[in-house]
mmCIF file of C-alpha atoms and ligand atoms in Angstrom:
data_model
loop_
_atom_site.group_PDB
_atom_site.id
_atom_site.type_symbol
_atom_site.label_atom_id
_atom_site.label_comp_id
_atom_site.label_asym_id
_atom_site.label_seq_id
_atom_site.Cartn_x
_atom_site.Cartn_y
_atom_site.Cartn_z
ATOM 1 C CA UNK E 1 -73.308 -41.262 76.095
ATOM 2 C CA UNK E 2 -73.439 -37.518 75.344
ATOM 3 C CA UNK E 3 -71.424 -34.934 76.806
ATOM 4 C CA UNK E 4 -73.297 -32.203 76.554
ATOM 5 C CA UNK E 5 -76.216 -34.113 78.885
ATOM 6 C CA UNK E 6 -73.582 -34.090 81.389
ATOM 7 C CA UNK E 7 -72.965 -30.512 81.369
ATOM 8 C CA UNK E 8 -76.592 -29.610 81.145
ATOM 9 C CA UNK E 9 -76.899 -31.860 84.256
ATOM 10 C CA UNK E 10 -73.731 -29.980 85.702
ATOM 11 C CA UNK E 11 -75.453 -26.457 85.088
ATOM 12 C CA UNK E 12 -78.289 -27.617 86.625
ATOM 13 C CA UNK E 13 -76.612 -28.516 89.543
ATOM 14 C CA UNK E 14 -74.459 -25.425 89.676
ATOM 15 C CA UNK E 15 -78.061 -23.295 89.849
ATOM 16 C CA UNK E 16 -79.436 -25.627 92.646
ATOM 17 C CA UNK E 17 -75.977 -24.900 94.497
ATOM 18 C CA UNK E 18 -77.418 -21.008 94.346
ATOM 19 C CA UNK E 19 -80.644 -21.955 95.327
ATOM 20 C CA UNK E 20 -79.288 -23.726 98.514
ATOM 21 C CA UNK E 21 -77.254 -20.707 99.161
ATOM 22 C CA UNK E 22 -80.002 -18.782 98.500
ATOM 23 C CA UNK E 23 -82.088 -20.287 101.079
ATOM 24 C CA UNK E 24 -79.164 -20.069 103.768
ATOM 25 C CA UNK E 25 -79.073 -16.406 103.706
ATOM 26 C CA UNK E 26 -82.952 -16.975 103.839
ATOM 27 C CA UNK E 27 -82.215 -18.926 107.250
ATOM 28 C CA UNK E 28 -80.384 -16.105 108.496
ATOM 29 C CA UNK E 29 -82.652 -13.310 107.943
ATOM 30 C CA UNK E 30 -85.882 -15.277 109.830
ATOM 31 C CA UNK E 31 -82.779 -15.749 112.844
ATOM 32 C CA UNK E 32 -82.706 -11.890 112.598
ATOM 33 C CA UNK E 33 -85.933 -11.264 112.322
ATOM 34 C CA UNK E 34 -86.704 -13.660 115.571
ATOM 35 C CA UNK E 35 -83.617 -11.916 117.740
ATOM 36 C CA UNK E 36 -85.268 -8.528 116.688
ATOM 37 C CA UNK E 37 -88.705 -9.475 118.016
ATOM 38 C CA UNK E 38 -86.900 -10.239 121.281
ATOM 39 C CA UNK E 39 -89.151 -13.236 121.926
ATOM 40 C CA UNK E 40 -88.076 -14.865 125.581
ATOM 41 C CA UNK E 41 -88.961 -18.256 123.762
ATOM 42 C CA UNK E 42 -86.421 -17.811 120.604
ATOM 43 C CA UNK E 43 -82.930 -19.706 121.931
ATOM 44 C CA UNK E 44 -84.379 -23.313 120.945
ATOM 45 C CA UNK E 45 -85.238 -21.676 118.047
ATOM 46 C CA UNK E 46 -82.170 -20.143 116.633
ATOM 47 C CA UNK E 47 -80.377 -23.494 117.434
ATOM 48 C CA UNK E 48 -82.986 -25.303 115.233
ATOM 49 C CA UNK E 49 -82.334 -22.598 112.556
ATOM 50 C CA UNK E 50 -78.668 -23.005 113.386
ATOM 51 C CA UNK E 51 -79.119 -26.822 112.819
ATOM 52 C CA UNK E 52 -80.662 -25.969 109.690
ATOM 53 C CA UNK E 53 -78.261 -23.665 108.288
ATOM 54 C CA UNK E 54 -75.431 -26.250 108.630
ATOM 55 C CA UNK E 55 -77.394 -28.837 107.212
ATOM 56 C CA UNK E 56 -78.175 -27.007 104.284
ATOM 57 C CA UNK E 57 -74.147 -25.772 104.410
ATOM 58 C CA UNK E 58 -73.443 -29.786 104.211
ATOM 59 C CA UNK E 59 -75.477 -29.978 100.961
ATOM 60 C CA UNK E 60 -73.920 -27.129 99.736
ATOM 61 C CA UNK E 61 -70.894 -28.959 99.754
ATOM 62 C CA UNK E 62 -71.664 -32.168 98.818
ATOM 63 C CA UNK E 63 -73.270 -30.732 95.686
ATOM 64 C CA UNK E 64 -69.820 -28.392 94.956
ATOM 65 C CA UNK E 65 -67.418 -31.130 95.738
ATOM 66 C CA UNK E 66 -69.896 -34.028 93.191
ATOM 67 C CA UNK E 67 -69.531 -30.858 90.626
ATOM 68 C CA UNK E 68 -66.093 -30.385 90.946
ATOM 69 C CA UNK E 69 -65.528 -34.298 90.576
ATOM 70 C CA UNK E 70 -67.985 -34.416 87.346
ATOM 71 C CA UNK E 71 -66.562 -31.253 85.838
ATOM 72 C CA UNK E 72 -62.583 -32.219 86.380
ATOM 73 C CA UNK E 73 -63.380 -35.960 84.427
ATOM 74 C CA UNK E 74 -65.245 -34.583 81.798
ATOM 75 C CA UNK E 75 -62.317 -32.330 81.105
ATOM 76 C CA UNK E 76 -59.768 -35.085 81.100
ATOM 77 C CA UNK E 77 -62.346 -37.203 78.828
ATOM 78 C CA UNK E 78 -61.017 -36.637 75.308
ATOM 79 C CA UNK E 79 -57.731 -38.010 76.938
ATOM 80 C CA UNK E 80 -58.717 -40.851 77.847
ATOM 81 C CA UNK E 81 -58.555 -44.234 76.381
ATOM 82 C CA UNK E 82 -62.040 -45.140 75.118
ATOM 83 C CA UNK E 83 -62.606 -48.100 77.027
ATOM 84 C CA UNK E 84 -62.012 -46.222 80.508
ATOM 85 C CA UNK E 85 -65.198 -43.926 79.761
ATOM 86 C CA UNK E 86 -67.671 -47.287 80.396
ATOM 87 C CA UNK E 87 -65.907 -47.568 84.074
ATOM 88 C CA UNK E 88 -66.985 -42.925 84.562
ATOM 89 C CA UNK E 89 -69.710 -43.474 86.631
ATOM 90 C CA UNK E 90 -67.857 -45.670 88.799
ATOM 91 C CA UNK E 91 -64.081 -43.691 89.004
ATOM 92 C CA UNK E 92 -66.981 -40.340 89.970
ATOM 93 C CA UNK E 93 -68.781 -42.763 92.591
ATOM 94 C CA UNK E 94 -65.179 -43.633 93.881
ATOM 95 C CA UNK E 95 -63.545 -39.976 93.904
ATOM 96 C CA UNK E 96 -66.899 -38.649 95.522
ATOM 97 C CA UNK E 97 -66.891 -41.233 98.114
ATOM 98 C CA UNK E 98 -63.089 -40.620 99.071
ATOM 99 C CA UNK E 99 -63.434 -36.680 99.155
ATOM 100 C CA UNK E 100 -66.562 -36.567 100.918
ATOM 101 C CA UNK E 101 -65.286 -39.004 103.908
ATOM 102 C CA UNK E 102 -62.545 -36.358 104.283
ATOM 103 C CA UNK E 103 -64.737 -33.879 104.963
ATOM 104 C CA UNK E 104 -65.262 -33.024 108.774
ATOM 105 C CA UNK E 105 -68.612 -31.881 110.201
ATOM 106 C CA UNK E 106 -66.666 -29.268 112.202
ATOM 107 C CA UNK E 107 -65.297 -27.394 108.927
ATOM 108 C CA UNK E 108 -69.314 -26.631 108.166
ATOM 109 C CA UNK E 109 -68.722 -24.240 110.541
ATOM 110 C CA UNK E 110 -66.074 -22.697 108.363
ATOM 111 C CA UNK E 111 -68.756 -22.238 105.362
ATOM 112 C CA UNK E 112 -68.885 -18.256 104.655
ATOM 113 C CA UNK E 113 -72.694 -18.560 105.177
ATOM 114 C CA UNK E 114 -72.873 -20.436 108.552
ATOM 115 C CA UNK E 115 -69.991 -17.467 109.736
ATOM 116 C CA UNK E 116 -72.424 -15.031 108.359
ATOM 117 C CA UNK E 117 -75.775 -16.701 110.070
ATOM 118 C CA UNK E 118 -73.605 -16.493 113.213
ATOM 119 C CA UNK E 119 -72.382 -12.733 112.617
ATOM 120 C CA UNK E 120 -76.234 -11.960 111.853
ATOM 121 C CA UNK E 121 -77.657 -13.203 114.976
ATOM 122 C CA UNK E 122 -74.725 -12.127 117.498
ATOM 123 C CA UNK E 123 -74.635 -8.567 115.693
ATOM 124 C CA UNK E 124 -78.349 -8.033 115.587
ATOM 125 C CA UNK E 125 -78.343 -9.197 119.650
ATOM 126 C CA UNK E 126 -76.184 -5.546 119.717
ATOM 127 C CA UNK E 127 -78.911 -2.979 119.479
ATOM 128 C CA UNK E 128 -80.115 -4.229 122.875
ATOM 129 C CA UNK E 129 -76.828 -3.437 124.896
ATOM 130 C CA UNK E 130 -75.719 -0.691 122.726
ATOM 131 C CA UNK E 131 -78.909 1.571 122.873
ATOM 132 C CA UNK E 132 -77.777 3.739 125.680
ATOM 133 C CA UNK E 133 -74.210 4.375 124.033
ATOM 134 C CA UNK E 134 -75.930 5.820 120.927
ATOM 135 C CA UNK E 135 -77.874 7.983 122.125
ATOM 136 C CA UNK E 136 -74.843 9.632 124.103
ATOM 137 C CA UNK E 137 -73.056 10.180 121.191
ATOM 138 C CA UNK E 138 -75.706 10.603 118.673
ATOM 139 C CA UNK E 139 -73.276 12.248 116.276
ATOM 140 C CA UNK E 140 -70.501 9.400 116.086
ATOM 141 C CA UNK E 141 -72.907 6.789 116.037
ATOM 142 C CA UNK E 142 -74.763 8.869 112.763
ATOM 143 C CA UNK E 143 -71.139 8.744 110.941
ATOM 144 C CA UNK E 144 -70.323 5.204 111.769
ATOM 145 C CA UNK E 145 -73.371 4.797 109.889
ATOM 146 C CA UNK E 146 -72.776 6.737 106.901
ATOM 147 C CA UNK E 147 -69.332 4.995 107.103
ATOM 148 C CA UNK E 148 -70.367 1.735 107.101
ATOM 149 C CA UNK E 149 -72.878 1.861 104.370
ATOM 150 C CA UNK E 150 -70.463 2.934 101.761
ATOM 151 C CA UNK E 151 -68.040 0.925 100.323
ATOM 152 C CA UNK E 152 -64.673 2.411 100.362
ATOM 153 C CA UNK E 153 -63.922 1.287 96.908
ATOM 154 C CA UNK E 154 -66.786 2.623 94.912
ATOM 155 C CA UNK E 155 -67.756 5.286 97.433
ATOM 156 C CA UNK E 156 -71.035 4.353 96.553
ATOM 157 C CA UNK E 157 -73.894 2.944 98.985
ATOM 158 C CA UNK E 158 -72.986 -1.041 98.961
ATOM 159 C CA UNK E 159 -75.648 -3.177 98.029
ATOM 160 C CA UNK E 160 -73.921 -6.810 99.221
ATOM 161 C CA UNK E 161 -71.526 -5.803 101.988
ATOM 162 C CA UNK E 162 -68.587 -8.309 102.716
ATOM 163 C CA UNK E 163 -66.586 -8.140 105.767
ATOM 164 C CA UNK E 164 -62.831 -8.594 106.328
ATOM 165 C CA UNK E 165 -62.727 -10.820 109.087
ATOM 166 C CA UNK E 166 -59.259 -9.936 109.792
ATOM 167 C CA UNK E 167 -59.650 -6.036 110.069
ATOM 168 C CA UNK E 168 -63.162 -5.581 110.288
ATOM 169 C CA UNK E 169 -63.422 -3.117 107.367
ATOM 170 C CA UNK E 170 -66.776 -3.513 104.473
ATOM 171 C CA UNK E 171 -66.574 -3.328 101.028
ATOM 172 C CA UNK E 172 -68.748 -4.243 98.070
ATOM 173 C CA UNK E 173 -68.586 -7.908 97.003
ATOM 174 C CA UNK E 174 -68.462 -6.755 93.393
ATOM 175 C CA UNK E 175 -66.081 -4.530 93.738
ATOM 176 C CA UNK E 176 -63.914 -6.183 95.718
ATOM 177 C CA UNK E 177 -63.920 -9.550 94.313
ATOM 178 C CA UNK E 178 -62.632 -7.950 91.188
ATOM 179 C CA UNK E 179 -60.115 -5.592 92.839
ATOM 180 C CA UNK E 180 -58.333 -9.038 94.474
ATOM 181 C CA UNK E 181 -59.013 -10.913 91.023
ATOM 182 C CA UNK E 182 -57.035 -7.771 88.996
ATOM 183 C CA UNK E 183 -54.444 -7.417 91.819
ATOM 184 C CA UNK E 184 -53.767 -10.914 91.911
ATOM 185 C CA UNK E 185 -53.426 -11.161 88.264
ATOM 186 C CA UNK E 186 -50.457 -8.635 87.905
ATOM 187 C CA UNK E 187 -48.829 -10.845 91.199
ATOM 188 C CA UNK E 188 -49.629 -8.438 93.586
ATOM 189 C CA UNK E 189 -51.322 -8.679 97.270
ATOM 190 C CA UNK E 190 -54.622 -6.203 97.548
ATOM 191 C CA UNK E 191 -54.564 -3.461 100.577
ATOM 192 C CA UNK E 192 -57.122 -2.997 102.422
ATOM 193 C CA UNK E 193 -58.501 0.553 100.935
ATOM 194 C CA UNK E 194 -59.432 2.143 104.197
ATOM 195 C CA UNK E 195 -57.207 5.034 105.166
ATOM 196 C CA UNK E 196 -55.275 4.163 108.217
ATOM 197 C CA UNK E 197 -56.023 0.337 108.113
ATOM 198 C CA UNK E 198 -52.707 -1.680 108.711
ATOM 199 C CA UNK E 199 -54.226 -4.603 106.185
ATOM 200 C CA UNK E 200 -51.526 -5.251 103.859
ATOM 201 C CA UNK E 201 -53.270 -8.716 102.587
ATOM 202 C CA UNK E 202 -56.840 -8.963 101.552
ATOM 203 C CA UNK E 203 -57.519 -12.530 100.514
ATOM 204 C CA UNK E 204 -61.131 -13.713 99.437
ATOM 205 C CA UNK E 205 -60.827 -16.357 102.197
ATOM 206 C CA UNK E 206 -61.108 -13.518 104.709
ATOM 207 C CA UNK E 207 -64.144 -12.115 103.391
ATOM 208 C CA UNK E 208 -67.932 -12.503 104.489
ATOM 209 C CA UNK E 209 -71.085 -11.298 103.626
ATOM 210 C CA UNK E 210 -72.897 -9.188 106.149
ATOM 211 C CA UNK E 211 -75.976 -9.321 105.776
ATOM 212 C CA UNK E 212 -77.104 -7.884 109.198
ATOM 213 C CA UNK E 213 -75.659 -4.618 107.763
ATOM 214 C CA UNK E 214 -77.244 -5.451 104.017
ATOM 215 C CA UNK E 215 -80.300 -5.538 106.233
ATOM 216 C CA UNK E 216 -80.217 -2.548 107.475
ATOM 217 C CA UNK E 217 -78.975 -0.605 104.250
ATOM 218 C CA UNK E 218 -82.158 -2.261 103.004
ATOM 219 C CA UNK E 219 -84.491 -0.797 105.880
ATOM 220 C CA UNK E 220 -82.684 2.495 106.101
ATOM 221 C CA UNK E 221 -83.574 3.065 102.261
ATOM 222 C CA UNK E 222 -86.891 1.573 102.578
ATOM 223 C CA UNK E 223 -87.948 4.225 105.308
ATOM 224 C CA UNK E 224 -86.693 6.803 103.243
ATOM 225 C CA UNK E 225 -88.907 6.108 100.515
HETATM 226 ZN ZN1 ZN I 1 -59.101 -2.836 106.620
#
């Protein structure tokens, strides 16, 4: 058997992971799209979308936890005694069985991209009750804008804004992801960059994409054109 099949298979795996993430934030955008078009009809809708969004969260998975299986053995493989590699296929069948039977449906709703689908459609149900609040304060809502649209680290527009669950501040994912990664490499907890936040601890775990506010970034520069 040759190895480097199984981590061409892996890759490809890995890039259909994307894809289903891919078409999750897909999901989300049409739930958007439908709660914007305030159609009376949409509720058994978004639950169908809903229901689709955790399904394809549950694949996710599955396909990052057989990965994860695949890519731990073949890394251990050179250690192993040579008649243990004709029982692989079996010891991955085994260790994917075991791990996936520990996984709970309820924990799909954990998944960064079904929190995300949620935050989409809740925030994007906002404009509706919020309307008559803007326009009396035209001016703060204009800066909460601006604000939010720029990411505190780069002080540049964001392009994929994550949000700290925990205090409800954006940032960049890019920038971000590595400030954590650099922090964390020198032992160090990451604070939360906005002035005045009390956020002493920012952890990836905490972070999600919005992409109700990518959304509008997106529309805001697309009128502007
Ligand atoms: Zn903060």
């Amino acid at each position: 058997m040759s190895f480097s099949a199984v981590q061409a298979a892996l890759s490809g795996l890995r890039s259909c992971q994307e894809d289903v993430g891919t078409n999750m934030d897909m999901l989300t955008y049409v739930a958007m799209d439908l709660v914007e078009s305030h159609e009376t009809e949409h509720s058994s809708s978004l639950e169908t979308l809903q229901a689709m969004i955790l399904e394809s969260a549950e694949l996710e998975r599955e396909i990052n936890c057989f990965s994860n299986i695949v890519e731990h053995l073949n890394s251990e493989v050179s250690q192993l005694p040579p008649e243990a590699l004709f029982s692989l296929s079996d010891r991955v069948k085994e260790q994917y069985e075991a791990k996936r039977a520990s996984l709970s449906k309820a924990e799909l709703h954990n998944h960064q991209k079904v929190i995300a689908f949620k935050e989409g459609v809740g925030s994007a149900l906002q404009p509706e009750n919020g309307e008559e609040a803007e326009n009396q304060d035209e001016d703060i809502a204009v800066t909460q804008r601006f604000v939010n649209f720029t990411c505190p680290l780069t002080q540049v527009e964001m392009e994929n804004p994550m949000k700290n669950k925990v205090c409800n501040h954006h940032y960049d994912e890019g920038a971000i992801l590595a400030m954590i990664k650099a922090r964390h490499k020198q032992h160090k907890k990451f604070r939360c960059p906005v002035v005045g936040c009390g956020n002493i601890n920012v952890i990836q775990a905490d972070l999600v994409p919005d992409l109700f506010l990518k959304r509008r970034i997106q529309k805001r520069n697309a009128s502007q054109v």
